mmCIF file of C-alpha atoms in Angstrom:
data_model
loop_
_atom_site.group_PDB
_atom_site.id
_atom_site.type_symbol
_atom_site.label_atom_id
_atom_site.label_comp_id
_atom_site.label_asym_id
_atom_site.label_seq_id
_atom_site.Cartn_x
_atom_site.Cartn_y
_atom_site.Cartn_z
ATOM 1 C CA UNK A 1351 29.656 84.271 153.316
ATOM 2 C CA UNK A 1352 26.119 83.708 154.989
ATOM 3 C CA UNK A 1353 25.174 84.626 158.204
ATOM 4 C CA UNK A 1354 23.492 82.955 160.979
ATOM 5 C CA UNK A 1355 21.248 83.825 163.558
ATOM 6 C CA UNK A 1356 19.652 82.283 166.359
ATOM 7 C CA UNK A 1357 16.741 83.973 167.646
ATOM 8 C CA UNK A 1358 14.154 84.028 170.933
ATOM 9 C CA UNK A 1359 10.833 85.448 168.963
ATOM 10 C CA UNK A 1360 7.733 85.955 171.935
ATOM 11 C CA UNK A 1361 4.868 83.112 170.727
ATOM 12 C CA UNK A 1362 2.320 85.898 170.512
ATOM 13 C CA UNK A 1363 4.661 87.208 167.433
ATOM 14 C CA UNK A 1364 4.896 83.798 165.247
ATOM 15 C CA UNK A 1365 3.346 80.936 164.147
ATOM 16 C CA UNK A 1366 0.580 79.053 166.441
ATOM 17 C CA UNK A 1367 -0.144 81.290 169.124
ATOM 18 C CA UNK A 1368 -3.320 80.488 169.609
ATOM 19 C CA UNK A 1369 -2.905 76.438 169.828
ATOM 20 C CA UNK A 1370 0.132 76.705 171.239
ATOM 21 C CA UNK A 1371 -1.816 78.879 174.628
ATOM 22 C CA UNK A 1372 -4.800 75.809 174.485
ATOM 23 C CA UNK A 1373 -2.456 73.634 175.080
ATOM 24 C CA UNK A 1374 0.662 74.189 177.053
ATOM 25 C CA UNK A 1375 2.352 70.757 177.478
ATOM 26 C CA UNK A 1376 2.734 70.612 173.712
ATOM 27 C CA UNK A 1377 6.200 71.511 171.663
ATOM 28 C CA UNK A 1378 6.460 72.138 168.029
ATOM 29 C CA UNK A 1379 8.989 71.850 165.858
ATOM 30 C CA UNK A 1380 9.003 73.049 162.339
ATOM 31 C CA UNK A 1381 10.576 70.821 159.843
ATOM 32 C CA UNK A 1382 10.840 72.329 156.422
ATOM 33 C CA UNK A 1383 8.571 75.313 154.620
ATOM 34 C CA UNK A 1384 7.982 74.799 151.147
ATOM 35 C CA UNK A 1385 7.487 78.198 149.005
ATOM 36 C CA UNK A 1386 4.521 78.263 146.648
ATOM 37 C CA UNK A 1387 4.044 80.117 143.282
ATOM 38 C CA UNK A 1388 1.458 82.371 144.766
ATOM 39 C CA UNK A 1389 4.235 83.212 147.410
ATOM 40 C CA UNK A 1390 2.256 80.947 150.157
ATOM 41 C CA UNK A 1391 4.272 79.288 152.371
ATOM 42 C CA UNK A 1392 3.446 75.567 153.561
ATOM 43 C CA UNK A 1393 4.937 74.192 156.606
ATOM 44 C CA UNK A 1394 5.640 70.924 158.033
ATOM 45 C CA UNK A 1395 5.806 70.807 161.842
ATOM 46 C CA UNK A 1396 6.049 67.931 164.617
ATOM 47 C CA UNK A 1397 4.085 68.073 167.112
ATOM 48 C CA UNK A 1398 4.889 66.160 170.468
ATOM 49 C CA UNK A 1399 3.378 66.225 174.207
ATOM 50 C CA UNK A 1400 0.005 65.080 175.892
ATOM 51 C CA UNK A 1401 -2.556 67.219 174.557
ATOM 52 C CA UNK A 1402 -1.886 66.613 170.862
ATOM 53 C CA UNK A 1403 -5.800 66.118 170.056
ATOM 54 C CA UNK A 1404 -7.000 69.183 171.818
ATOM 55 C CA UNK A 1405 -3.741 71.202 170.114
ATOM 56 C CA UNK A 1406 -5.681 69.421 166.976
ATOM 57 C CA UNK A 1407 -8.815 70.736 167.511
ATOM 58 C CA UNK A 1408 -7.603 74.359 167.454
ATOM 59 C CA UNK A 1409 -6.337 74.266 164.043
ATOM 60 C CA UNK A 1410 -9.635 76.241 162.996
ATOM 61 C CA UNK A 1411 -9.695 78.883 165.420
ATOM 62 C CA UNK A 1412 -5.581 79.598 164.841
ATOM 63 C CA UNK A 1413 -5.314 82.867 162.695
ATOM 64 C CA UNK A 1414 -2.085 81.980 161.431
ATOM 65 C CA UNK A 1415 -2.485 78.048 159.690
ATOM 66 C CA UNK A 1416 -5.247 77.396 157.422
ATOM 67 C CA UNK A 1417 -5.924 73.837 155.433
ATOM 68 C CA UNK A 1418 -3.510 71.929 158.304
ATOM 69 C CA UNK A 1419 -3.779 67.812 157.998
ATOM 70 C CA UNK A 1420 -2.179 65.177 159.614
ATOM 71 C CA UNK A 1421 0.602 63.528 157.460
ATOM 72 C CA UNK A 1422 2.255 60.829 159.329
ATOM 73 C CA UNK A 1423 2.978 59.732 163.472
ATOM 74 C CA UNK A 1424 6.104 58.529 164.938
ATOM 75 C CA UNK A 1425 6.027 57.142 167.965
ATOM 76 C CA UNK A 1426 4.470 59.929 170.202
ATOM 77 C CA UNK A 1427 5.406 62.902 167.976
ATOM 78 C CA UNK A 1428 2.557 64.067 164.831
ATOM 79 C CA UNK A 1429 3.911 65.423 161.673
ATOM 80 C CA UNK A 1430 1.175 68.033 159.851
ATOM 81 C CA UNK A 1431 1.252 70.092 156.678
ATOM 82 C CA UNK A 1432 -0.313 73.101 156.644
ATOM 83 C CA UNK A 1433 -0.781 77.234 155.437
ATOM 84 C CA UNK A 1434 0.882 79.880 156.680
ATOM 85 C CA UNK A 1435 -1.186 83.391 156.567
ATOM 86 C CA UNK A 1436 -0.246 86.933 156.107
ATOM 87 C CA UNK A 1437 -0.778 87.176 159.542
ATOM 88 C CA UNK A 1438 2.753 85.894 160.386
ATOM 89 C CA UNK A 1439 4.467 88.474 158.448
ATOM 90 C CA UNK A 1440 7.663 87.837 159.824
ATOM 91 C CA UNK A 1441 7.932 84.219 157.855
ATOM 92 C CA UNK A 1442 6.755 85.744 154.505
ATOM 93 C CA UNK A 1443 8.986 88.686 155.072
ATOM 94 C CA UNK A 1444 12.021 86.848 155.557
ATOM 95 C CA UNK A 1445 11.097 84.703 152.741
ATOM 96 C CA UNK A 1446 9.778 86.335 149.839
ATOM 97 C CA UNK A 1447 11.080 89.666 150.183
ATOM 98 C CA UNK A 1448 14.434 89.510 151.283
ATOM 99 C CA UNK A 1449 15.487 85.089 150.658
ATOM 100 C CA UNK A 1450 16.339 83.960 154.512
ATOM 101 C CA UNK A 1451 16.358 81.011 155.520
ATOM 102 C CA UNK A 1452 14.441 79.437 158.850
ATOM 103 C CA UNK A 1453 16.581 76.170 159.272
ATOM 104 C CA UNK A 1454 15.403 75.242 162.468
ATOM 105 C CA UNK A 1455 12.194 76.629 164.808
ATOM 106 C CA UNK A 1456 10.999 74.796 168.077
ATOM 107 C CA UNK A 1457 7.870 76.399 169.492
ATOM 108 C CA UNK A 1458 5.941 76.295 172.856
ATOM 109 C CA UNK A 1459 3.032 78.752 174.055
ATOM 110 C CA UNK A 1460 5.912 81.193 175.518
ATOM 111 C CA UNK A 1461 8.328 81.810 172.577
ATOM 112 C CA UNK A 1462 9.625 80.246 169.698
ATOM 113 C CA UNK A 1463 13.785 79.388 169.428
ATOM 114 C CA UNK A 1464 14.419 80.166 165.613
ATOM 115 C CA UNK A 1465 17.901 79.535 163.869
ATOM 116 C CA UNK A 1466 17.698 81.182 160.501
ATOM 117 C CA UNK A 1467 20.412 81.900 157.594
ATOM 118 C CA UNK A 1468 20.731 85.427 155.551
ATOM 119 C CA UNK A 1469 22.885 85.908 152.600
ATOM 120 C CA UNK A 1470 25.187 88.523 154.093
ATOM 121 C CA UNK A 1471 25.066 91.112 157.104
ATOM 122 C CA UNK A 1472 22.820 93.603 155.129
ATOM 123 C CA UNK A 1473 19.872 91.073 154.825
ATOM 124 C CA UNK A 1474 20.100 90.670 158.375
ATOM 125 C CA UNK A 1475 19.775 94.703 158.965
ATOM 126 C CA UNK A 1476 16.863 94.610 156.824
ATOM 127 C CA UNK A 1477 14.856 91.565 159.019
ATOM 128 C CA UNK A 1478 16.345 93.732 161.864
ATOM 129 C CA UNK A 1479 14.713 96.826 160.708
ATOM 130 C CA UNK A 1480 11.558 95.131 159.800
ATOM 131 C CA UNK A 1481 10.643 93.851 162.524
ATOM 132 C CA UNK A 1482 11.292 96.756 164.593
ATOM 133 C CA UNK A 1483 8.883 98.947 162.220
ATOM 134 C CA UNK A 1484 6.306 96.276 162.693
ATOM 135 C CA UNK A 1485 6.399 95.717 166.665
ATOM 136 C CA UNK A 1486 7.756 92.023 166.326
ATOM 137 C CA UNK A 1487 10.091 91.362 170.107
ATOM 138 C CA UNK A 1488 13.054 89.094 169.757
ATOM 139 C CA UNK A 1489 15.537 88.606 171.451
ATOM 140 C CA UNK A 1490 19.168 87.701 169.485
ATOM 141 C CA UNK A 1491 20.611 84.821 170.744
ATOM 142 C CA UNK A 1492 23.613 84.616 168.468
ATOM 143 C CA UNK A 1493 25.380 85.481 165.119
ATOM 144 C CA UNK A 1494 27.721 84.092 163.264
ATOM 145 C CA UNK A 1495 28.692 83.398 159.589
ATOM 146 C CA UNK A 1496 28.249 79.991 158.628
ATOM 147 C CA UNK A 1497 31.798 77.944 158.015
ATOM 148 C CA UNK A 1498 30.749 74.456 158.089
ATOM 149 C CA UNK A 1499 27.446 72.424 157.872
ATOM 150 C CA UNK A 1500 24.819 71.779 159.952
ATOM 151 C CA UNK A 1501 24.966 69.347 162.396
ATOM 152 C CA UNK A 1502 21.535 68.124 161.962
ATOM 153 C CA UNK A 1503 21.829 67.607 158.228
ATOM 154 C CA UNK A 1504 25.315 66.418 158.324
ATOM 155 C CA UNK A 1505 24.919 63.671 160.726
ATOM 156 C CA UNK A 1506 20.932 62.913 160.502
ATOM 157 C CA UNK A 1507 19.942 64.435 163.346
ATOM 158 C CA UNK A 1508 16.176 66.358 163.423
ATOM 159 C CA UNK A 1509 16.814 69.858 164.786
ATOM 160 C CA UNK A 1510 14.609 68.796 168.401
ATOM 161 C CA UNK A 1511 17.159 65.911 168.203
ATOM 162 C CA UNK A 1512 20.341 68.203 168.071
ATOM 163 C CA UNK A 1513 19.343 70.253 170.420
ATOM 164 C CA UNK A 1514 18.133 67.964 172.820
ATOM 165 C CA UNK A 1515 21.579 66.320 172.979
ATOM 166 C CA UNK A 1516 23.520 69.912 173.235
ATOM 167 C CA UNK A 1517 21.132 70.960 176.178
ATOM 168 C CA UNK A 1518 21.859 67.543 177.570
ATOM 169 C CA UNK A 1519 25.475 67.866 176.979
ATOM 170 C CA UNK A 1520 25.750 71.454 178.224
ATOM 171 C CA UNK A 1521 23.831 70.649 181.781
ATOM 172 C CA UNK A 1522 26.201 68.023 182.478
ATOM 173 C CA UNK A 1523 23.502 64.440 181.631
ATOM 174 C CA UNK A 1524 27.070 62.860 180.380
ATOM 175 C CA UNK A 1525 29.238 64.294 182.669
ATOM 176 C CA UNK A 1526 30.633 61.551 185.369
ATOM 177 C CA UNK A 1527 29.275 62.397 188.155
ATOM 178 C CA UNK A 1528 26.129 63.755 186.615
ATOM 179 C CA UNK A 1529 25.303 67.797 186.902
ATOM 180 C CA UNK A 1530 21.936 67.071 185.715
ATOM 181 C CA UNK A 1531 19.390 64.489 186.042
ATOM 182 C CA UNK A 1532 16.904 62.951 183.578
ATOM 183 C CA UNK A 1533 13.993 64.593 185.684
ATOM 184 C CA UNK A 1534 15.455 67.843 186.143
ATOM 185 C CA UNK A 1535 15.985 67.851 181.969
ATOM 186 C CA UNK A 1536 12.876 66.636 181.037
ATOM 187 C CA UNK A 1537 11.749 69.806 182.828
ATOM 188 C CA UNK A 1538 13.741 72.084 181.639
ATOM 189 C CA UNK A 1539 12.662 71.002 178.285
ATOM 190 C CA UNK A 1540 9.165 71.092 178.961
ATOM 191 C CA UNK A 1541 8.804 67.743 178.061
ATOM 192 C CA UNK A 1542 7.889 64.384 180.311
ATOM 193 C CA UNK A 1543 10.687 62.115 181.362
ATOM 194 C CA UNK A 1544 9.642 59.333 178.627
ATOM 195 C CA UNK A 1545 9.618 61.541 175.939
ATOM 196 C CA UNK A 1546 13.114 63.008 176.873
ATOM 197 C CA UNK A 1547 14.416 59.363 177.001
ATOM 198 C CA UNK A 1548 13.029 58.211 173.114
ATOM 199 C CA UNK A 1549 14.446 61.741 171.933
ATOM 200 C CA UNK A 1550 18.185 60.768 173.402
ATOM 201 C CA UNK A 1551 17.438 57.190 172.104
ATOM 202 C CA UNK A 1552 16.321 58.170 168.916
ATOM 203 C CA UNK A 1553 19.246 60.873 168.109
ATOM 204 C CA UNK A 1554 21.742 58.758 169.510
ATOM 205 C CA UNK A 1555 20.760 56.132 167.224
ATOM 206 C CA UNK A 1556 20.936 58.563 164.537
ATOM 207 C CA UNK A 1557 24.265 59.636 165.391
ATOM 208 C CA UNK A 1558 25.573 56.187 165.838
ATOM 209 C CA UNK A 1559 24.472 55.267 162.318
ATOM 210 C CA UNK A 1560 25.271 58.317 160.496
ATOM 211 C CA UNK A 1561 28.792 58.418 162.103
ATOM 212 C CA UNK A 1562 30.361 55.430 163.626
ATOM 213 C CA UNK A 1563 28.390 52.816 161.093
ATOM 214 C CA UNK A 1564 29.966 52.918 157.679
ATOM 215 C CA UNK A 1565 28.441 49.638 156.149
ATOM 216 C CA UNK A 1566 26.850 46.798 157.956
ATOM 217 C CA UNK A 1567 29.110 43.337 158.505
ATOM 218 C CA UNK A 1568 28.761 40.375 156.173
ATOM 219 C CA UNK A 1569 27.370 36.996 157.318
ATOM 220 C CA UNK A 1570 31.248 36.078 156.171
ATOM 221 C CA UNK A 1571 33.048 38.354 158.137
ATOM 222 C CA UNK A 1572 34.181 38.101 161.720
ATOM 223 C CA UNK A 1573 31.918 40.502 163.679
ATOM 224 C CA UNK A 1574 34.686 40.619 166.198
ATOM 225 C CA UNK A 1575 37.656 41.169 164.403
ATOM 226 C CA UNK A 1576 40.012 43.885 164.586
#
């Protein structure tokens, strides 16, 4: 059975250090690597907060990215394609010589939150080992073997999305009377107030559709029924 493991990895040991420190406000969140034949890796990231075009402008000066371009914008979050160098050894590692998996990774200029699936416990000793000969801090969060799917996947959710609503869920937002508040979330997140609201929109939506809407109702049938 696999295993999975979350991770805390220190920013100045993964991807997008340097744009990540030029601009602080900004949160990334990696959507899917694709594996090339020559063994290159090519990311897709969002990219939300308010200094998206100065984050931009330090795609050329980043050691780790090369070739990045802008694919598509939702709303206020940027979706790029780009590189990955040797320089983040950890990624190609994990990848190419031993087959994990990074599922989910949300990044900020302080550290990087990493969920990532091995094929057994030995594969996880050998990450474990390499990144201890090669000076890479992190900090385990959790492991587990995997029993049933992921949440994001199985109900449409984007990994910010799901964990935006756990966090939410786990500081007490839906709790009646509240143990959080919409300001003191937003912070927590590192995110503004607006942004925290379209995320809890957006993944609610999501959640809504992918779980509670099975087919829409015919102009024939009685939208009130039952």
């Amino acid at each position: 059975m696999s295993v999975m493991g979350e991770f805390t990895v220190d920013s100045t040991d993964f991807a997008l250090h340097h744009a990540l420190s030029s601009a602080p406000s900004i949160v990334v969140e990696i959507e899917r690597l694709v594996a090339t034949t020559q063994h290159r890796l090519m990311p897709y990231f969002w990219v939300t907060g308010e200094e998206q075009e100065r984050f931009e402008r330090t795609f050329s000066d980043d050691p780790t990215i090369r070739h990045a371009m802008r694919v598509d914008r939702v709303d206020d979050a940027v979706l790029y394609r780009a590189e990955w160098t040797e320089n983040i050894e950890t990624i190609i590692y994990a990848y190419v010589e031993i087959g994990a998996t990074i599922l989910e990774a949300t990044g900020t200029n302080e550290s990087w939150d990493l969920t990532m699936r091995f094929d057994d416990e030995k594969t996880v000793s050998a990450f474990h080992e390499f990144c201890r000969e090669n000076d890479v801090e992190f900090e385990l969060d959790r492991l587990y073997e995997q029993n049933q799917p992921m949440a994001s996947s199985q109900y449409g959710l984007t990994p910010i999305q799901r964990k935006t609503l756990v966090t939410a869920y786990e500081e007490g937002l839906f709790d009646v009377p509240q143990r959080t508040t919409m300001t003191e979330l937003a912070e927590q997140l590192g995110i503004t107030q607006q942004a925290l609201s379209k995320r809890l929109h957006h993944a609610e939506k999501n959640l809504i559709g992918n779980v509670l809407t099975v087919g829409q109702v015919g102009e024939g049938d009685d939208a009130d029924s039952g």
